[in-house]
């Protein structure tokens, strides 16, 4: 986004653009309270990515296990 939009859009640095991308992908959104410093934004980004990993990885493993046990029965 930083390279494509340049300064006109308000992205002042590549790290700011990366933070915006993480917030957008994790659908956390910008609220009334947002991190201001670089360390706060870094911690918040890492937390958001870890949160998705905690949800996504076990979900995939459970789905594979269920499909191997043939719990789902297809009618057809």
mmCIF file of C-alpha atoms in Angstrom:
data_model
loop_
_atom_site.group_PDB
_atom_site.id
_atom_site.type_symbol
_atom_site.label_atom_id
_atom_site.label_comp_id
_atom_site.label_asym_id
_atom_site.label_seq_id
_atom_site.Cartn_x
_atom_site.Cartn_y
_atom_site.Cartn_z
ATOM 1 C CA UNK A 1 0.000 0.000 0.000
ATOM 2 C CA UNK A 2 2.833 2.386 0.833
ATOM 3 C CA UNK A 3 4.400 2.035 -2.599
ATOM 4 C CA UNK A 4 1.108 2.113 -4.484
ATOM 5 C CA UNK A 5 -0.582 4.969 -2.646
ATOM 6 C CA UNK A 6 2.464 7.066 -1.753
ATOM 7 C CA UNK A 7 2.177 9.968 0.699
ATOM 8 C CA UNK A 8 -1.236 11.231 -0.472
ATOM 9 C CA UNK A 9 -3.132 8.533 1.416
ATOM 10 C CA UNK A 10 -1.544 9.146 4.807
ATOM 11 C CA UNK A 11 0.801 6.153 4.878
ATOM 12 C CA UNK A 12 4.013 7.645 6.167
ATOM 13 C CA UNK A 13 6.150 4.491 6.230
ATOM 14 C CA UNK A 14 6.252 0.858 5.207
ATOM 15 C CA UNK A 15 5.804 -0.359 8.814
ATOM 16 C CA UNK A 16 2.662 1.811 9.100
ATOM 17 C CA UNK A 17 1.364 0.183 5.926
ATOM 18 C CA UNK A 18 2.126 -3.308 7.281
ATOM 19 C CA UNK A 19 0.294 -2.488 10.514
ATOM 20 C CA UNK A 20 -2.712 -1.276 8.498
ATOM 21 C CA UNK A 21 -2.663 -4.518 6.471
ATOM 22 C CA UNK A 22 -2.593 -6.694 9.611
ATOM 23 C CA UNK A 23 -5.447 -4.749 11.196
ATOM 24 C CA UNK A 24 -7.469 -5.055 7.995
ATOM 25 C CA UNK A 25 -6.789 -8.776 7.453
ATOM 26 C CA UNK A 26 -7.640 -9.672 11.050
ATOM 27 C CA UNK A 27 -10.760 -7.500 10.823
ATOM 28 C CA UNK A 28 -9.841 -5.868 14.124
ATOM 29 C CA UNK A 29 -10.534 -2.445 12.669
ATOM 30 C CA UNK A 30 -9.633 0.930 14.017
ATOM 31 C CA UNK A 31 -11.557 1.818 17.137
ATOM 32 C CA UNK A 32 -11.581 4.607 19.661
ATOM 33 C CA UNK A 33 -8.491 3.228 21.393
ATOM 34 C CA UNK A 34 -5.573 2.423 19.127
ATOM 35 C CA UNK A 35 -1.883 1.810 19.755
ATOM 36 C CA UNK A 36 0.250 4.879 19.193
ATOM 37 C CA UNK A 37 3.889 3.896 19.599
ATOM 38 C CA UNK A 38 5.813 1.499 17.412
ATOM 39 C CA UNK A 39 6.218 -1.005 20.250
ATOM 40 C CA UNK A 40 2.477 -0.969 20.962
ATOM 41 C CA UNK A 41 1.660 -1.510 17.284
ATOM 42 C CA UNK A 42 4.205 -4.335 17.070
ATOM 43 C CA UNK A 43 2.790 -6.054 20.149
ATOM 44 C CA UNK A 44 -0.757 -5.646 18.891
ATOM 45 C CA UNK A 45 0.161 -7.028 15.447
ATOM 46 C CA UNK A 46 1.884 -10.062 16.934
ATOM 47 C CA UNK A 47 -1.082 -10.660 19.243
ATOM 48 C CA UNK A 48 -3.549 -10.509 16.352
ATOM 49 C CA UNK A 49 -1.542 -12.944 14.241
ATOM 50 C CA UNK A 50 -1.120 -15.337 17.189
ATOM 51 C CA UNK A 51 -4.853 -15.159 17.855
ATOM 52 C CA UNK A 52 -5.619 -16.220 14.314
ATOM 53 C CA UNK A 53 -3.040 -19.023 14.543
ATOM 54 C CA UNK A 54 -4.652 -20.302 17.744
ATOM 55 C CA UNK A 55 -7.992 -20.517 15.954
ATOM 56 C CA UNK A 56 -6.935 -21.599 12.450
ATOM 57 C CA UNK A 57 -4.403 -24.360 13.154
ATOM 58 C CA UNK A 58 -6.545 -26.453 15.545
ATOM 59 C CA UNK A 59 -9.590 -25.997 13.319
ATOM 60 C CA UNK A 60 -7.700 -27.459 10.363
ATOM 61 C CA UNK A 61 -6.405 -30.372 12.452
ATOM 62 C CA UNK A 62 -9.856 -31.165 13.836
ATOM 63 C CA UNK A 63 -11.372 -31.075 10.361
ATOM 64 C CA UNK A 64 -8.761 -33.491 9.007
ATOM 65 C CA UNK A 65 -9.279 -35.857 11.950
ATOM 66 C CA UNK A 66 -13.044 -35.812 11.510
ATOM 67 C CA UNK A 67 -12.762 -36.522 7.808
ATOM 68 C CA UNK A 68 -10.428 -39.473 8.470
ATOM 69 C CA UNK A 69 -12.876 -40.981 10.988
ATOM 70 C CA UNK A 70 -15.673 -40.713 8.452
ATOM 71 C CA UNK A 71 -17.988 -39.043 10.914
ATOM 72 C CA UNK A 72 -19.543 -37.155 8.072
ATOM 73 C CA UNK A 73 -21.755 -39.383 5.962
ATOM 74 C CA UNK A 74 -22.716 -38.213 2.545
ATOM 75 C CA UNK A 75 -26.095 -39.111 1.147
ATOM 76 C CA UNK A 76 -26.054 -39.506 -2.538
#
